[in-house]
XYZ file of C-alpha atoms in Angstrom:
685
model
C -42.534 52.738 -12.429
C -39.391 51.185 -14.665
C -37.449 49.956 -11.405
C -35.199 46.751 -10.525
C -34.661 44.091 -8.085
C -31.488 42.796 -6.623
C -31.549 38.602 -7.236
C -31.269 38.724 -3.231
C -33.554 40.796 -2.756
C -35.254 39.626 0.869
C -38.621 41.216 -0.960
C -38.160 38.646 -3.019
C -36.718 36.231 -1.301
C -38.857 35.634 1.632
C -42.012 35.577 -0.351
C -40.252 32.719 -2.912
C -39.159 31.067 0.194
C -42.912 30.457 0.975
C -44.783 29.512 -2.437
C -41.488 27.056 -2.785
C -43.563 24.966 -0.413
C -46.675 25.720 -1.289
C -45.736 24.686 -4.981
C -45.438 21.264 -3.106
C -48.880 21.048 -3.021
C -49.645 17.765 -6.236
C -51.154 19.914 -8.607
C -48.542 22.303 -8.421
C -46.113 19.731 -9.758
C -47.769 17.997 -12.211
C -47.427 21.777 -13.710
C -43.901 19.683 -14.559
C -43.926 16.581 -15.249
C -40.318 15.539 -14.245
C -40.011 17.742 -10.598
C -43.107 15.520 -10.458
C -41.296 12.259 -10.854
C -38.888 13.645 -8.222
C -42.069 14.226 -6.244
C -43.313 11.155 -6.200
C -39.262 9.715 -5.629
C -39.608 11.391 -2.691
C -43.005 11.012 -1.213
C -42.134 7.042 -1.795
C -38.623 7.224 -0.142
C -40.254 9.081 2.785
C -42.490 6.213 3.811
C -39.958 4.245 3.888
C -37.988 5.890 5.809
C -40.654 5.748 8.789
C -40.803 2.334 7.669
C -37.296 2.019 8.386
C -37.297 3.161 11.364
C -40.119 -0.016 12.693
C -36.802 -1.895 11.648
C -38.916 -3.462 8.702
C -36.563 -1.492 5.899
C -35.132 -2.518 3.181
C -31.707 -0.664 3.876
C -30.480 1.529 7.166
C -33.239 4.777 8.519
C -30.805 6.889 8.083
C -29.897 5.886 4.062
C -33.285 6.186 2.805
C -34.551 9.428 5.014
C -30.556 10.894 3.819
C -31.940 9.497 0.374
C -36.163 11.786 1.168
C -34.477 14.728 2.355
C -32.227 16.011 -0.315
C -34.509 14.664 -2.754
C -37.162 16.998 -0.956
C -34.621 19.764 -1.172
C -34.743 19.185 -4.870
C -38.549 19.804 -5.618
C -38.430 23.139 -3.229
C -35.117 24.422 -5.195
C -36.756 23.741 -8.127
C -39.839 25.628 -6.901
C -37.586 28.188 -5.091
C -36.140 29.404 -8.586
C -39.558 29.360 -9.735
C -40.799 30.933 -7.576
C -38.192 33.878 -7.400
C -38.339 34.267 -11.331
C -42.587 35.191 -10.237
C -41.679 37.121 -7.709
C -40.413 40.054 -9.664
C -42.986 39.860 -11.951
C -45.108 39.882 -9.033
C -43.668 42.826 -7.210
C -43.785 45.056 -10.750
C -47.754 44.022 -10.727
C -47.993 44.838 -7.347
C -46.315 48.739 -8.252
C -48.462 48.742 -11.381
C -52.019 48.437 -9.309
C -50.645 51.035 -7.257
C -50.875 53.226 -9.908
C -54.435 52.114 -10.430
C -56.547 53.843 -9.222
C -60.385 55.271 -8.896
C -60.669 58.775 -10.377
C -63.760 61.294 -10.418
C -64.320 61.466 -14.412
C -66.403 64.304 -16.067
C -68.561 63.135 -19.260
C -69.938 64.666 -21.812
C -72.675 64.173 -23.746
C -71.065 65.660 -27.000
C -67.444 66.597 -28.601
C -67.996 70.467 -26.931
C -66.625 71.750 -23.923
C -69.717 73.170 -24.323
C -71.334 69.916 -23.740
C -73.626 68.426 -21.017
C -71.175 67.032 -17.814
C -72.036 64.538 -16.119
C -69.370 63.814 -13.138
C -69.502 60.033 -12.685
C -66.542 57.047 -11.455
C -64.256 56.434 -13.825
C -65.322 53.064 -13.503
C -68.404 53.509 -14.776
C -67.017 54.242 -17.906
C -67.480 52.440 -22.382
C -66.028 52.180 -24.896
C -66.954 55.013 -26.772
C -67.358 57.407 -23.388
C -66.613 61.447 -24.646
C -64.320 62.500 -21.066
C -62.830 65.934 -21.153
C -59.866 66.150 -17.921
C -58.273 69.134 -17.614
C -54.828 70.858 -16.080
C -53.911 68.418 -12.503
C -56.833 65.822 -14.378
C -55.801 61.866 -13.892
C -56.852 60.195 -17.157
C -59.456 58.796 -15.463
C -59.299 55.280 -18.467
C -57.670 55.098 -21.894
C -58.523 57.079 -24.754
C -58.057 58.735 -28.438
C -58.142 62.700 -27.804
C -60.568 64.473 -30.191
C -59.571 67.625 -29.101
C -57.144 69.866 -27.523
C -53.215 70.100 -26.785
C -51.802 69.477 -23.544
C -48.733 67.947 -21.440
C -49.163 65.108 -19.636
C -46.935 63.105 -16.672
C -46.462 59.646 -17.868
C -44.356 58.887 -14.906
C -47.118 56.512 -13.303
C -46.283 54.244 -16.361
C -42.880 54.275 -17.445
C -41.348 56.376 -14.754
C -39.641 58.756 -17.120
C -40.210 62.103 -15.234
C -40.357 64.459 -18.520
C -43.770 64.918 -19.244
C -45.300 64.528 -23.239
C -47.377 66.416 -25.400
C -50.576 65.007 -26.517
C -52.975 66.140 -29.350
C -56.002 64.990 -31.120
C -55.184 63.602 -34.714
C -51.415 62.968 -35.855
C -49.883 59.713 -34.290
C -49.724 61.664 -30.586
C -53.453 61.656 -29.758
C -52.911 58.332 -27.070
C -53.653 58.780 -23.748
C -53.577 56.051 -20.985
C -55.658 55.461 -17.617
C -53.903 56.213 -14.429
C -51.149 59.474 -16.601
C -52.077 63.650 -15.369
C -52.662 65.841 -16.879
C -50.206 68.920 -16.066
C -51.491 71.905 -18.681
C -54.422 73.476 -20.871
C -57.003 70.399 -21.447
C -58.800 67.610 -23.620
C -61.171 65.829 -25.012
C -61.216 62.672 -25.558
C -62.982 59.056 -26.941
C -62.581 56.139 -23.772
C -61.012 52.639 -26.149
C -61.399 50.907 -23.593
C -64.684 49.051 -20.793
C -62.865 48.611 -16.972
C -60.344 45.579 -16.887
C -59.747 46.096 -20.676
C -57.179 49.192 -20.131
C -53.878 49.219 -21.003
C -52.607 48.898 -16.928
C -54.356 45.408 -17.114
C -53.631 43.858 -19.791
C -49.746 44.793 -18.231
C -50.022 43.392 -14.804
C -51.695 40.481 -16.471
C -48.585 40.202 -18.450
C -46.304 40.983 -15.679
C -47.805 38.130 -13.727
C -45.197 35.690 -13.954
C -48.083 33.088 -12.360
C -50.615 33.564 -15.343
C -47.413 33.435 -18.186
C -48.131 30.286 -20.745
C -45.631 28.676 -21.941
C -44.122 29.912 -25.093
C -43.972 27.349 -28.092
C -40.340 26.844 -28.135
C -40.368 25.830 -23.932
C -43.362 22.947 -24.382
C -41.129 21.648 -27.573
C -38.575 21.000 -24.757
C -40.840 19.853 -22.016
C -42.050 17.619 -24.390
C -38.670 16.367 -25.044
C -37.965 16.176 -21.404
C -40.775 14.230 -21.172
C -39.575 12.057 -23.242
C -36.373 11.014 -21.646
C -38.418 11.270 -18.484
C -40.317 8.638 -19.472
C -37.778 6.036 -20.902
C -36.092 6.307 -18.382
C -38.371 5.467 -15.731
C -39.349 2.465 -17.938
C -35.565 1.799 -18.281
C -35.357 2.105 -14.324
C -38.428 0.257 -13.222
C -37.506 -3.172 -15.328
C -34.180 -2.534 -13.442
C -35.841 -4.439 -10.263
C -36.962 -7.825 -11.560
C -33.783 -8.173 -13.350
C -32.515 -7.715 -10.338
C -34.084 -9.725 -8.216
C -34.006 -12.745 -11.014
C -30.084 -12.631 -11.005
C -29.314 -13.211 -7.692
C -32.120 -15.659 -8.230
C -29.906 -17.319 -10.363
C -26.370 -16.252 -8.445
C -27.988 -17.576 -5.168
C -25.680 -14.865 -3.307
C -26.311 -11.413 -2.739
C -28.971 -8.767 -2.651
C -31.502 -7.308 -5.654
C -31.694 -3.587 -5.515
C -33.197 -1.869 -3.766
C -36.305 0.373 -4.260
C -34.371 2.759 -2.844
C -31.785 3.264 -4.715
C -33.358 2.807 -7.940
C -35.717 5.798 -6.864
C -32.167 7.871 -6.576
C -30.950 6.780 -9.932
C -34.220 7.932 -11.297
C -33.803 11.526 -10.302
C -30.125 11.383 -11.161
C -31.032 10.112 -15.260
C -33.931 11.850 -15.427
C -32.790 15.989 -16.683
C -33.662 17.340 -12.986
C -31.648 20.315 -13.726
C -32.963 21.520 -16.471
C -35.969 20.538 -15.667
C -36.116 22.263 -13.063
C -35.247 25.718 -14.542
C -37.191 25.962 -17.189
C -39.935 27.801 -16.161
C -37.553 30.217 -14.628
C -35.781 30.911 -17.244
C -38.711 31.951 -19.064
C -40.753 34.144 -16.074
C -37.356 35.633 -16.040
C -37.607 36.635 -19.480
C -40.799 38.266 -19.571
C -38.350 39.975 -16.594
C -35.392 41.136 -18.259
C -38.292 43.217 -20.680
C -40.392 44.363 -17.941
C -36.597 46.392 -16.666
C -36.149 47.160 -20.610
C -39.548 49.005 -19.958
C -40.542 46.621 -22.131
C -44.596 45.056 -22.506
C -45.190 41.824 -23.942
C -48.196 40.851 -24.478
C -47.020 37.239 -24.949
C -44.009 35.237 -24.169
C -44.147 34.027 -27.729
C -43.055 37.277 -28.445
C -40.548 38.089 -26.771
C -38.994 34.197 -27.630
C -39.751 34.755 -31.574
C -37.601 37.909 -31.210
C -34.681 35.670 -29.680
C -35.264 33.677 -33.770
C -35.862 36.563 -35.650
C -33.213 37.519 -38.477
C -35.203 40.667 -40.274
C -35.400 43.901 -38.516
C -37.124 46.897 -40.235
C -36.024 50.238 -38.875
C -37.468 53.470 -39.442
C -34.941 56.280 -40.316
C -36.216 59.516 -38.036
C -35.116 58.895 -35.234
C -34.019 54.762 -34.939
C -30.546 55.371 -37.901
C -30.103 58.994 -37.491
C -31.433 61.775 -34.413
C -34.391 63.426 -36.367
C -34.025 67.031 -36.348
C -32.045 67.735 -40.123
C -30.269 71.073 -39.930
C -29.470 73.354 -42.726
C -24.902 72.471 -42.505
C -24.617 73.970 -46.263
C -25.558 76.561 -49.069
C -24.724 75.869 -52.453
C -25.367 78.468 -54.822
C -25.844 77.988 -59.328
C -23.154 79.875 -61.445
C -22.939 83.932 -61.418
C -24.892 83.717 -57.629
C -22.669 84.777 -54.583
C -23.303 82.451 -51.393
C -24.033 85.716 -49.359
C -27.176 86.675 -51.479
C -28.254 82.576 -51.209
C -28.073 82.806 -47.452
C -29.746 86.249 -47.436
C -32.737 85.298 -48.863
C -32.593 81.824 -47.661
C -33.264 83.311 -43.440
C -35.739 86.122 -45.101
C -37.703 83.065 -46.491
C -37.353 81.360 -42.889
C -37.863 84.550 -40.588
C -41.038 82.865 -39.912
C -40.778 78.831 -39.228
C -40.788 77.797 -36.753
C -39.320 74.153 -37.642
C -36.133 72.913 -36.775
C -35.105 73.360 -40.219
C -36.202 76.915 -40.540
C -34.951 78.090 -36.998
C -31.171 76.193 -38.063
C -31.290 78.197 -41.588
C -31.382 81.474 -40.142
C -28.822 80.508 -37.340
C -27.133 79.305 -40.304
C -27.379 82.599 -41.888
C -26.180 84.794 -39.274
C -23.387 82.564 -37.808
C -22.051 82.988 -41.781
C -22.695 86.158 -42.323
C -23.804 87.713 -39.659
C -27.242 88.491 -41.187
C -29.307 90.779 -38.401
C -31.823 93.437 -37.413
C -33.780 92.759 -40.836
C -36.529 95.681 -41.140
C -40.070 93.568 -42.154
C -43.046 96.644 -41.910
C -44.466 95.403 -44.656
C -43.628 91.193 -44.955
C -45.840 88.287 -45.851
C -44.793 85.361 -44.417
C -46.633 82.986 -46.242
C -46.417 79.323 -44.507
C -45.689 75.790 -45.934
C -48.557 73.634 -46.356
C -48.403 69.857 -47.858
C -50.215 70.379 -50.754
C -47.729 73.486 -52.173
C -44.258 72.262 -50.304
C -43.179 75.403 -49.609
C -43.231 78.053 -47.840
C -41.828 82.102 -47.986
C -42.512 85.580 -47.570
C -43.953 88.388 -50.038
C -41.790 91.368 -50.271
C -43.863 94.265 -51.736
C -43.334 92.622 -55.223
C -40.951 89.949 -54.212
C -41.787 85.913 -54.516
C -39.440 84.429 -51.797
C -39.465 80.947 -51.141
C -37.400 77.804 -50.640
C -39.407 74.302 -50.003
C -38.419 70.669 -52.065
C -36.824 71.771 -55.676
C -40.062 70.324 -57.655
C -42.621 72.757 -56.047
C -39.512 75.113 -56.455
C -38.850 74.694 -60.224
C -43.351 75.219 -60.482
C -43.139 78.039 -58.468
C -40.428 79.755 -61.107
C -42.058 78.557 -64.635
C -44.530 80.364 -63.490
C -43.380 83.431 -62.450
C -41.639 82.689 -66.341
C -37.937 81.754 -65.031
C -35.814 79.294 -66.643
C -34.714 75.597 -64.003
C -30.941 76.095 -64.974
C -29.795 72.483 -65.386
C -26.964 73.150 -62.686
C -29.886 73.267 -59.919
C -30.894 69.845 -61.350
C -26.861 68.836 -60.970
C -26.883 70.353 -57.374
C -30.393 68.576 -56.046
C -28.937 65.423 -57.038
C -25.722 66.311 -56.050
C -27.231 67.092 -52.508
C -29.924 63.503 -52.402
C -26.365 61.763 -53.365
C -24.847 62.163 -50.232
C -27.643 61.796 -47.867
C -28.746 65.042 -47.343
C -31.841 67.201 -47.831
C -31.867 69.719 -50.897
C -34.155 72.767 -50.049
C -34.481 75.376 -53.760
C -34.108 78.786 -52.776
C -35.819 81.238 -55.201
C -36.508 84.641 -55.748
C -39.050 85.760 -58.009
C -38.395 84.022 -61.493
C -34.312 83.590 -60.007
C -33.152 80.911 -59.345
C -30.210 81.134 -55.965
C -29.581 77.769 -54.844
C -29.618 74.821 -53.005
C -29.781 74.600 -48.906
C -27.816 71.433 -47.169
C -29.939 69.436 -44.927
C -28.362 67.178 -43.086
C -29.832 64.467 -40.357
C -27.913 63.131 -39.066
C -26.427 59.759 -38.542
C -26.725 58.606 -34.654
C -23.007 57.396 -33.210
C -22.449 53.834 -32.999
C -25.546 52.344 -34.925
C -22.893 51.509 -37.893
C -21.457 48.982 -35.541
C -24.582 47.528 -33.709
C -26.050 46.679 -36.869
C -22.249 45.320 -37.895
C -22.751 43.313 -34.425
C -26.642 42.394 -36.384
C -25.381 41.130 -39.055
C -22.574 38.532 -37.267
C -25.836 37.253 -35.220
C -26.987 36.392 -38.642
C -29.876 39.282 -38.632
C -30.298 41.558 -41.614
C -31.608 45.196 -41.589
C -33.537 46.798 -43.959
C -33.991 50.598 -43.554
C -37.691 51.968 -43.761
C -38.044 55.811 -44.614
C -39.830 57.916 -46.971
C -36.922 59.628 -48.492
C -36.137 59.117 -52.381
C -33.838 56.112 -53.211
C -31.056 58.792 -53.376
C -30.899 59.711 -49.896
C -32.316 56.898 -48.294
C -29.283 55.085 -50.644
C -27.023 57.796 -48.545
C -27.946 57.093 -45.126
C -28.141 52.848 -45.832
C -24.679 53.439 -46.855
C -23.774 55.582 -44.110
C -25.348 53.695 -41.028
C -24.509 50.304 -42.415
C -27.231 48.447 -43.113
C -28.169 45.878 -45.078
C -30.933 47.696 -47.401
C -33.900 49.729 -47.363
C -36.988 50.963 -48.480
C -37.377 54.541 -49.461
C -40.518 56.519 -50.441
C -42.511 53.639 -48.321
C -45.793 53.748 -47.968
C -47.416 51.549 -46.078
C -48.956 49.027 -48.379
C -45.379 48.676 -49.361
C -43.902 47.626 -45.227
C -46.694 45.887 -45.381
C -46.265 43.726 -48.565
C -42.195 43.725 -48.314
C -42.905 42.555 -44.743
C -45.074 39.493 -46.255
C -41.682 38.589 -49.170
C -39.489 38.219 -45.829
C -42.465 36.001 -44.303
C -42.734 33.917 -47.362
C -39.071 33.156 -48.058
C -39.263 31.391 -44.424
C -37.989 34.293 -42.143
C -39.020 35.880 -38.908
C -39.701 39.677 -39.171
C -39.366 42.645 -36.460
C -40.338 46.236 -36.505
C -41.405 49.392 -35.312
C -43.846 51.794 -35.816
C -45.928 54.668 -33.968
C -49.222 55.884 -35.959
C -52.056 54.536 -37.490
C -51.107 53.891 -40.852
C -48.399 51.631 -38.898
C -50.699 49.480 -38.094
C -51.023 47.189 -40.964
C -47.736 46.307 -40.456
C -47.634 45.675 -37.599
C -50.212 43.013 -36.795
C -48.250 41.656 -39.926
C -45.016 41.888 -38.637
C -43.489 38.517 -35.861
C -42.055 40.496 -33.203
C -44.124 44.107 -33.742
C -42.948 46.985 -30.989
C -45.344 49.633 -30.732
C -44.891 52.920 -28.566
C -46.173 53.766 -25.858
C -46.477 57.237 -27.425
C -48.282 56.396 -30.444
C -52.009 55.755 -31.674
C -53.802 53.224 -29.988
C -54.343 51.349 -33.236
C -50.669 50.641 -33.137
C -50.487 49.719 -29.788
C -53.381 46.976 -30.078
C -51.609 45.969 -33.527
C -48.763 45.402 -32.197
C -47.243 42.613 -29.164
C -44.819 44.503 -27.428
C -45.181 48.386 -26.416
C -42.562 50.789 -25.485
C -42.506 52.592 -21.950
C -39.967 54.927 -23.038
C -41.252 55.303 -27.029
C -37.363 55.005 -27.992
C -37.634 53.369 -31.633
C -33.619 51.855 -31.402
C -35.184 49.469 -28.612
C -35.690 46.939 -31.018
C -32.398 46.051 -31.067
C -32.118 45.346 -27.450
C -36.004 43.730 -27.432
C -34.049 41.107 -30.141
C -30.602 40.807 -27.554
C -33.169 39.699 -24.454
C -34.889 37.292 -26.499
C -32.040 35.288 -28.168
C -29.854 36.015 -24.220
C -33.344 33.876 -22.993
C -32.716 31.103 -26.129
C -29.342 31.331 -25.356
C -29.502 31.002 -21.667
C -31.954 28.385 -22.299
C -30.050 26.281 -24.723
C -26.856 26.816 -22.802
C -28.827 25.203 -19.318
C -29.843 22.005 -20.886
C -26.713 21.453 -23.000
C -24.864 21.646 -19.102
C -27.727 19.858 -17.570
C -27.679 16.479 -20.206
C -23.716 16.359 -19.532
C -23.990 16.656 -15.943
C -26.313 13.597 -16.282
C -23.946 11.700 -17.988
C -21.071 12.148 -15.467
C -23.652 11.397 -12.954
C -23.923 8.131 -14.372
C -20.600 7.106 -13.833
C -21.101 7.710 -9.894
C -24.393 5.972 -9.439
C -24.423 2.808 -11.434
C -21.375 1.284 -9.697
C -23.059 1.625 -6.666
C -26.582 1.023 -7.107
C -25.286 -2.098 -8.773
C -21.955 -3.221 -6.992
C -23.861 -5.899 -4.571
C -26.006 -7.052 -8.050
C -23.060 -7.135 -10.437
C -19.476 -6.198 -9.098
C -17.835 -6.423 -12.625
C -19.132 -2.946 -12.596
C -16.943 -1.465 -9.850
C -14.533 -0.425 -12.216
C -16.379 1.887 -13.643
C -16.278 3.498 -10.492
C -13.775 6.007 -11.633
C -14.020 8.512 -8.958
C -12.825 6.088 -6.265
C -15.651 7.193 -3.637
C -15.784 5.671 -0.630
C -18.679 3.407 -0.765
C -22.087 2.654 -2.577
C -24.229 4.063 -0.034
C -22.171 7.368 -0.114
C -21.519 7.592 -4.133
C -25.425 7.175 -3.982
C -26.542 9.545 -1.311
C -23.493 12.148 -2.253
C -25.081 12.409 -6.293
C -28.131 12.714 -5.175
C -27.111 15.703 -2.833
C -24.802 17.009 -5.720
C -28.367 16.401 -7.913
C -30.085 19.186 -5.423
C -27.201 21.351 -4.705
C -26.840 22.296 -8.787
C -29.557 23.212 -8.488
C -29.235 25.859 -6.386
C -25.721 26.950 -7.526
C -27.364 27.415 -11.448
C -30.690 30.155 -10.230
C -28.390 32.860 -10.373
C -27.500 31.797 -14.392
C -30.883 31.095 -14.901
C -32.602 34.106 -13.192
C -29.541 36.556 -15.293
C -29.404 35.138 -18.263
C -26.031 33.993 -19.815
C -23.423 36.437 -21.131
C -25.135 38.102 -24.391
C -22.558 37.764 -27.597
C -23.254 39.180 -30.670
C -22.200 36.030 -32.718
C -23.451 33.855 -35.552
C -25.864 30.368 -34.493
C -22.394 27.686 -35.681
C -20.409 29.937 -33.689
C -22.197 29.717 -30.860
C -22.765 26.349 -29.986
C -19.260 25.386 -30.392
C -18.657 27.486 -27.814
C -22.019 26.373 -25.303
C -21.159 22.886 -26.382
C -17.770 24.074 -25.115
C -17.806 26.289 -22.320
C -21.864 24.131 -20.882
C -21.197 20.839 -22.379
C -17.794 19.997 -21.283
C -18.442 22.127 -17.835
C -21.232 20.076 -16.851
C -19.143 16.772 -17.961
C -16.532 17.737 -15.761
C -18.076 19.027 -12.839
C -20.223 15.985 -11.402
C -16.818 14.693 -11.576
C -15.461 17.433 -9.041
C -18.732 18.145 -7.163
C -19.858 14.029 -6.026
C -15.444 13.711 -4.851
C -16.072 16.141 -2.984
C -19.356 15.460 -1.151
C -18.136 12.249 -0.668
C -15.042 13.625 0.784
C -17.392 15.592 3.517
C -19.192 12.823 4.182
C -16.864 10.348 4.912
C -15.387 13.035 6.975
C -18.830 13.587 8.981
C -18.234 9.642 9.414
C -21.821 8.961 7.103
C -19.363 7.478 4.515
């Protein structure tokens, strides 16, 4: 499903051009008050221009119609920016719709393969129905696995070709409608009615036209409307003042309505007004390109304001696969003996940790070719927290230190102080101590180490520069957690974390007025995800987690949270930068259009013509043309976003004021002067 489109892809541009004209409807323009004022001005000047063609105009027909044409272009360019941004979402939604189709479903009367089967259309399924899907079948609806283990192709949803395992229980029990079972079989309970499935929600969210404005965007819109009203009232009062001045002086002529419309359009913040909606739609689109479904624009915006990140240790900060790295013995025990016993205890252990112990012993001491004809293997359980093998009268065990301590005591042995020191040393280094005993004899510790991901420390340093606090969450003991936290460079950590601990931590931060983001994939993460301001659920996780989150990561990559925060901040930076540029633009345009507009009524204002423009008519037309063209030049920036920089708010504000504030002030002087020179060269000045 993951797909990217070039900025000016013909497949997007052509529909956007058509949509730009459709959006000229007054009802469509009313959604954007700033551009609606420009639209009204376009209609008014068009009527005045047509009137002037019959010799009854307040100015030449060419001048009035020229102003009208560029005002229409201003509205069209703003419509085009929004339509182009929405086009990406519509293209992504169309791709998703292509993957959604009705399939034949096998509904079971009970959760058993022997139960009565009813064959029906997938659209007839309802929440709570039980279905059977076998190898080669398309999953008919969103469901939770009740029985079975199967390999599932989710490429229609995630774009990734590698199949994933789905099984009953645990955090990998959710299956999505439209995916395909590659092997084995599953019995699952439907979790969504038709039209409410995950794929339907995805389509609704990526449709830019259905996007709701975020609180920040609403606040900025209110500000822009307020500025527009202020300038509208100010401009409306200029005509009677002008008429009064001409009457009192007995000379000159009052300012024309066409000039006042041009003045109003150049005074109000048309640049950001025309691009504001496009920026918001593009932010949602960038999330989608990162393979993240945001269930609300509010979540995308909140991601940009997040100042606390809660990150799971395993798989996010570390690689997640603990490997045996050393054999540490108590006094009187040879390292080779510990390796020999640890390998024996791990021969039937199919976990990555168990296999790594076998490999390490084989590599270090060439241990292989065991005679195990009378062996009885003891597998790990959550209750015993140890595993091993019984060889005749020998009881070989490896496992958690306290579990092995109890086992040794039951065998009549003693727990040496040196062993306690070894366990603490390994924990302090961030490793996991795996105690090993042969009957009542304590031999030592196998050190398991979870490797911190390369470059993660630098990423956390960047987040710290942005004023974001990183908190690692882990079920490890405090010593292990502290060591990993120090190595990874996180600001804080929560050890031995339970679901209620995560929830309390989030509430504590929120009570301080901070915005919190976290990731999760399990049912036990659902309460914390529901509480967090930005909650990213893994697509591979449970249905409960996905329902609780306000974003779903289709790649199920826990580190994606960092990218999500950066994308949210980029959207806010883009909006702030273009707002700064727009306001600075307006200040510069005053020097072009105000002296020209009142040159006849108030000749003294000619001193403000610092650009040395050819004539009042040329100055007004140049300012209106620049006002339209600047939107065109800023469309790529609005859609792609300003370059992301990991900076604190203060330095970032200063930089934006320098680049976009000063730039916005200088560009109109250059642009309007160049347009004026071109008009002069064409004999239109």
